[in-house]
Amino acid sequence: MADRITLPGVNVVREGRTEPFLGSHPAGSRSAMQWGGIALEKYKVPAVFVPRHEHPEHFLSVVLSGTVKYEVNTNGQNLRFTSQPGTIFLLPRGTVDQNNWTGPTERLVVAIHPRLLTNALDETSHQADVELTERWNLIDEHISALLKEMAADLDDGSPAGSIYGESLANALGVYLLKRYAVRRFTPVAYKGGLPGYRLKRVVDYIAASLEENISLAQLSAIAGMSPHYFSELFKQSTGRTPHTYVLLQRIERAKQRLCDPKSSIIDAGLDAGFENPSHFARVFRRLVGTTPSKFRAEHTIQRDSC
């Protein structure tokens, strides 16, 4: 099974001490630690001076709102910019900087463990690290979209479990390798889907583990390949991404339990892998078009009329 990579949050090293970015983790923030290899936090900050610090992990920051002037001191340079929604910092681990923001901003900040990049592709799996280019005041809509979708999945309670967040994190890793690595990598395009025996191992594992938090790392390890190639070939074989397949299997399991009069609606959701009843009801209604209770009632009427 693939090793679990965890980060405690978005941290920096300041005067020899490891501490939260901006001095504290934001109140009410949602961290993506359970995804493995990545931590994501959301900040609303006023005008702020951020004293000199070092990034122990690769670092991404995207401005969600706030058109303000800011100054960066790094590598003996003073850089002056004006932020706008979509402004990104992409900083390799080891980057040392301080910056001064003259007005309020809302930002997503992300720490990326080096192994997220080295584990992303078969071509990088033998490497100890991948060096990224340092980019300030970058605009990249693809990175912005991925980070916003990660935040949205966390806000939604991750209905598919950690697998969707992991899929987004892996897509981010692959994109950074292709676009912003010092030595860029181009993934090989495989076709034909997963071999039948590997696909059977994966779908059997999913069916037996729906009540658990299924991860992309687990499924790709079962298939014996990197997360990127597993995701590509799994979709070719099933017509579904891994996270969509898992979520739909959970819904089908819930439907089976709802059709059993001995199973309560709460148990139907928990047995299918949903973490709480409100979460289950929200996702079920979105995907099925009705509530679990109405689905059960309609099925009971159909059964009694036969």
Coordinates of C-alpha atoms in Angstrom, one line a residue:
M1 CA 0.0 0.0 0.0
A2 CA 1.3 3.5 -0.8
D3 CA 2.8 5.4 2.1
R4 CA 0.6 8.2 3.6
I5 CA 2.1 11.7 3.3
T6 CA 0.7 14.2 5.7
L7 CA 1.3 17.9 6.4
P8 CA 0.2 19.5 9.6
G9 CA -0.8 22.7 7.8
V10 CA 0.7 25.6 5.8
N11 CA 3.8 26.4 7.9
V12 CA 7.0 28.4 7.5
V13 CA 10.3 28.6 9.3
R14 CA 10.9 31.9 11.0
E15 CA 14.0 32.5 13.2
G16 CA 14.7 28.7 13.4
R17 CA 11.1 27.9 14.5
T18 CA 8.4 26.2 12.5
E19 CA 5.2 28.1 12.9
P20 CA 1.9 28.7 11.0
F21 CA 2.0 30.9 7.9
L22 CA 1.0 34.5 9.0
G23 CA 1.6 33.5 12.6
S24 CA -1.5 31.5 13.1
H25 CA -3.8 29.1 11.2
P26 CA -7.0 31.0 10.2
A27 CA -10.1 30.5 12.4
G28 CA -12.5 28.2 10.7
S29 CA -10.1 27.2 8.0
R30 CA -10.4 23.7 6.4
S31 CA -7.1 21.9 5.9
A32 CA -6.7 19.3 3.2
M33 CA -4.3 17.2 5.2
Q34 CA -6.4 14.1 4.8
W35 CA -5.7 14.2 1.1
G36 CA -2.0 13.4 1.6
G37 CA 0.9 15.5 0.4
I38 CA -1.0 18.9 0.5
A39 CA -2.4 21.3 3.0
L40 CA -4.8 24.1 1.9
E41 CA -6.0 27.1 4.0
K42 CA -8.1 30.2 3.3
Y43 CA -7.2 33.5 4.8
K44 CA -8.9 36.9 5.0
V45 CA -6.2 39.4 6.0
P46 CA -6.0 43.1 6.4
A47 CA -3.0 45.1 5.2
V48 CA -0.1 43.1 6.7
F49 CA 3.7 42.9 6.9
V50 CA 4.9 39.3 6.7
P51 CA 8.4 39.2 8.3
R52 CA 11.2 37.1 6.7
H53 CA 10.5 33.4 6.6
E54 CA 11.5 30.2 4.7
H55 CA 9.1 27.8 3.0
P56 CA 9.9 24.2 4.1
E57 CA 7.5 22.9 1.4
H58 CA 6.6 24.0 -2.1
F59 CA 4.2 26.9 -1.7
L60 CA 1.3 28.3 -3.7
S61 CA -0.9 31.3 -2.9
V62 CA -3.7 32.6 -5.0
V63 CA -5.5 35.9 -4.4
L64 CA -9.3 35.5 -4.4
S65 CA -10.1 39.2 -3.8
G66 CA -8.1 42.4 -3.2
T67 CA -6.5 44.8 -5.7
V68 CA -3.7 46.2 -3.6
K69 CA -0.1 47.1 -4.0
Y70 CA 2.5 44.8 -2.3
E71 CA 6.3 44.5 -2.1
V72 CA 8.4 41.4 -1.9
N73 CA 12.0 41.2 -0.7
T74 CA 13.7 37.9 -1.8
N75 CA 17.2 37.0 -3.0
G76 CA 18.4 40.5 -2.4
Q77 CA 15.7 42.0 -4.7
N78 CA 12.8 44.3 -3.9
L79 CA 9.9 43.5 -6.2
R80 CA 6.8 45.7 -6.4
F81 CA 3.5 44.5 -7.8
T82 CA -0.2 45.2 -7.6
S83 CA -2.4 42.1 -6.9
Q84 CA -5.6 41.3 -8.6
P85 CA -8.0 38.3 -8.2
G86 CA -6.0 35.4 -9.7
T87 CA -2.5 36.7 -8.7
I88 CA -0.4 33.6 -7.8
F89 CA 2.9 33.0 -6.0
L90 CA 4.6 29.8 -6.9
L91 CA 7.6 29.3 -4.6
P92 CA 9.9 26.2 -4.5
R93 CA 10.7 24.9 -1.0
G94 CA 13.6 26.7 0.5
T95 CA 12.5 30.1 -0.8
V96 CA 13.2 32.9 1.7
D97 CA 11.2 36.1 1.5
Q98 CA 9.3 38.8 3.3
N99 CA 6.4 40.9 1.9
N100 CA 4.3 43.8 2.7
W101 CA 0.6 44.2 1.6
T102 CA -0.9 47.7 1.7
G103 CA -4.5 46.6 1.7
P104 CA -6.9 43.7 2.6
T105 CA -6.9 40.4 0.6
E106 CA -8.6 37.1 0.6
R107 CA -6.3 34.2 -0.3
L108 CA -5.9 30.5 -0.6
V109 CA -2.5 29.2 0.5
V110 CA -1.2 25.8 -0.2
A111 CA 1.8 23.8 1.0
I112 CA 2.9 20.9 -1.2
H113 CA 5.1 18.0 0.0
P114 CA 7.9 17.2 -2.4
R115 CA 6.6 13.6 -2.7
L116 CA 3.3 14.8 -4.2
L117 CA 5.4 15.7 -7.2
T118 CA 7.7 12.7 -7.3
N119 CA 4.8 10.3 -6.8
A120 CA 2.6 11.9 -9.4
L121 CA 4.1 10.2 -12.5
D122 CA 6.0 7.0 -13.2
E123 CA 8.7 9.2 -14.9
T124 CA 9.4 11.0 -11.6
S125 CA 8.9 8.1 -9.1
H126 CA 12.7 7.4 -9.0
Q127 CA 13.6 11.0 -8.1
A128 CA 14.2 12.3 -4.5
D129 CA 12.9 15.8 -5.4
V130 CA 11.7 17.9 -8.3
E131 CA 12.9 21.5 -8.5
L132 CA 10.2 24.1 -9.4
T133 CA 10.8 27.6 -10.8
E134 CA 10.1 30.6 -8.6
R135 CA 7.3 32.8 -9.9
W136 CA 5.9 36.0 -8.4
N137 CA 2.8 37.8 -9.6
L138 CA 1.9 34.9 -11.9
I139 CA -1.5 34.5 -13.5
D140 CA -2.5 30.9 -14.3
E141 CA -6.2 30.2 -14.6
H142 CA -5.6 26.4 -14.5
I143 CA -3.9 26.6 -11.1
S144 CA -6.5 29.0 -9.8
A145 CA -9.4 26.7 -10.9
L146 CA -7.8 23.6 -9.3
L147 CA -7.2 25.4 -5.9
K148 CA -10.7 26.8 -5.9
E149 CA -12.2 23.4 -6.6
M150 CA -10.2 21.9 -3.8
A151 CA -11.6 24.6 -1.4
A152 CA -15.1 23.9 -2.7
D153 CA -14.8 20.2 -2.1
L154 CA -13.7 20.8 1.5
D155 CA -16.6 23.3 2.0
D156 CA -19.0 20.6 0.6
G157 CA -17.7 18.1 3.1
S158 CA -15.8 16.0 0.5
P159 CA -18.8 13.8 -0.5
A160 CA -16.7 11.3 -2.4
G161 CA -14.3 11.1 0.6
S162 CA -10.6 12.1 0.2
I163 CA -10.4 10.6 -3.3
Y164 CA -11.6 13.7 -5.2
G165 CA -9.3 16.1 -3.3
E166 CA -6.4 13.7 -4.0
S167 CA -7.4 13.6 -7.6
L168 CA -7.3 17.4 -7.8
A169 CA -4.0 17.5 -5.9
N170 CA -2.5 14.9 -8.3
A171 CA -3.7 16.9 -11.3
L172 CA -2.0 20.0 -9.8
G173 CA 1.2 18.0 -9.3
V174 CA 1.2 16.8 -12.9
Y175 CA 0.5 20.3 -14.2
L176 CA 3.3 21.8 -12.2
L177 CA 5.7 19.1 -13.5
K178 CA 4.7 19.9 -17.1
R179 CA 4.6 23.6 -16.8
Y180 CA 6.8 24.9 -13.9
A181 CA 9.5 22.3 -13.2
V182 CA 13.0 23.4 -13.9
R183 CA 13.3 20.2 -15.9
R184 CA 9.8 19.8 -17.4
F185 CA 8.1 16.4 -17.7
T186 CA 5.6 15.3 -20.3
P187 CA 3.5 12.3 -19.3
V188 CA 3.2 9.4 -21.7
A189 CA -0.2 9.0 -23.2
Y190 CA -1.4 5.5 -22.6
K191 CA -4.5 4.0 -24.3
G192 CA -6.7 0.9 -23.9
G193 CA -7.7 1.2 -20.3
L194 CA -6.7 -1.0 -17.4
P195 CA -6.0 -4.7 -18.0
G196 CA -9.0 -6.7 -17.0
Y197 CA -7.4 -8.3 -13.9
R198 CA -6.2 -5.0 -12.6
L199 CA -9.6 -3.4 -13.1
K200 CA -11.3 -6.3 -11.3
R201 CA -9.0 -5.9 -8.3
V202 CA -9.7 -2.2 -8.1
V203 CA -13.5 -2.4 -8.4
D204 CA -13.7 -5.4 -6.0
Y205 CA -11.7 -3.4 -3.5
I206 CA -14.1 -0.4 -3.9
A207 CA -17.2 -2.6 -3.5
A208 CA -15.7 -4.1 -0.3
S209 CA -14.6 -0.7 1.2
L210 CA -17.4 1.8 0.5
E211 CA -17.9 2.5 4.2
E212 CA -14.2 3.5 4.5
N213 CA -12.4 6.6 3.2
I214 CA -11.1 5.2 -0.1
S215 CA -8.1 7.1 -1.3
L216 CA -6.6 7.5 -4.8
A217 CA -3.2 6.4 -3.4
Q218 CA -4.8 3.1 -2.3
L219 CA -6.5 2.5 -5.6
S220 CA -3.4 3.3 -7.7
A221 CA -1.2 1.1 -5.5
I222 CA -3.7 -1.8 -6.0
A223 CA -3.4 -1.2 -9.8
G224 CA 0.4 -1.0 -9.5
M225 CA 0.9 2.4 -11.2
S226 CA 1.1 6.1 -10.5
P227 CA -2.1 8.0 -9.6
H228 CA -2.0 9.9 -12.9
Y229 CA -1.9 6.9 -15.1
F230 CA -4.3 5.0 -13.0
S231 CA -6.8 7.8 -13.2
E232 CA -6.4 8.1 -17.0
L233 CA -6.7 4.3 -17.6
F234 CA -9.5 3.8 -15.1
K235 CA -11.6 6.4 -16.9
Q236 CA -10.9 4.8 -20.2
S237 CA -12.1 1.5 -18.8
T238 CA -15.2 2.6 -16.9
G239 CA -16.2 5.9 -18.5
R240 CA -15.9 7.5 -15.0
T241 CA -13.2 9.2 -13.1
P242 CA -12.2 7.2 -9.9
H243 CA -13.9 9.7 -7.6
T244 CA -17.1 9.8 -9.6
Y245 CA -17.2 6.0 -9.8
V246 CA -16.7 5.7 -6.0
L247 CA -19.4 8.4 -5.3
L248 CA -21.9 6.7 -7.6
Q249 CA -21.2 3.3 -6.0
R250 CA -21.9 4.8 -2.6
I251 CA -25.3 6.1 -3.9
E252 CA -26.2 2.7 -5.3
R253 CA -25.3 1.1 -2.0
A254 CA -27.5 3.6 -0.2
K255 CA -30.4 2.9 -2.6
Q256 CA -30.1 -0.9 -1.8
R257 CA -30.1 -0.2 2.0
L258 CA -33.1 2.2 1.6
C259 CA -35.0 -0.5 -0.1
D260 CA -34.5 -2.8 2.9
P261 CA -37.2 -2.0 5.5
K262 CA -34.9 -3.3 8.3
S263 CA -32.4 -0.5 7.5
S264 CA -32.9 3.0 8.8
I265 CA -32.2 6.0 6.6
I266 CA -29.2 7.0 8.9
D267 CA -27.8 3.5 8.6
A268 CA -28.2 3.5 4.9
G269 CA -26.0 6.6 4.6
L270 CA -23.4 5.4 7.1
D271 CA -23.2 2.0 5.5
A272 CA -22.6 3.6 2.1
G273 CA -19.7 5.7 3.5
F274 CA -21.3 9.1 4.1
E275 CA -20.0 10.7 7.2
N276 CA -23.3 12.1 8.6
P277 CA -27.1 12.1 7.8
S278 CA -27.2 15.7 6.5
H279 CA -24.2 15.1 4.3
F280 CA -25.9 12.0 2.9
A281 CA -29.2 13.7 2.3
R282 CA -27.6 16.6 0.5
V283 CA -25.5 14.5 -1.8
F284 CA -28.3 12.0 -2.4
R285 CA -30.8 14.7 -3.4
R286 CA -28.2 16.3 -5.7
L287 CA -27.5 13.1 -7.6
V288 CA -30.8 11.2 -7.4
G289 CA -33.2 14.2 -7.6
T290 CA -35.1 13.3 -4.4
T291 CA -34.5 12.9 -0.7
P292 CA -33.6 9.5 0.9
S293 CA -36.9 9.5 2.7
K294 CA -39.0 10.1 -0.4
F295 CA -37.0 7.5 -2.3
R296 CA -37.8 5.0 0.4
A297 CA -41.5 5.9 0.4
E298 CA -41.8 5.7 -3.4
H299 CA -40.0 2.3 -3.3
T300 CA -42.4 1.1 -0.5
I301 CA -45.4 2.1 -2.6
Q302 CA -44.1 0.3 -5.7
R303 CA -43.3 -2.9 -3.6
D304 CA -46.7 -2.9 -1.9
S305 CA -48.6 -2.5 -5.2
C306 CA -46.9 -5.5 -6.8

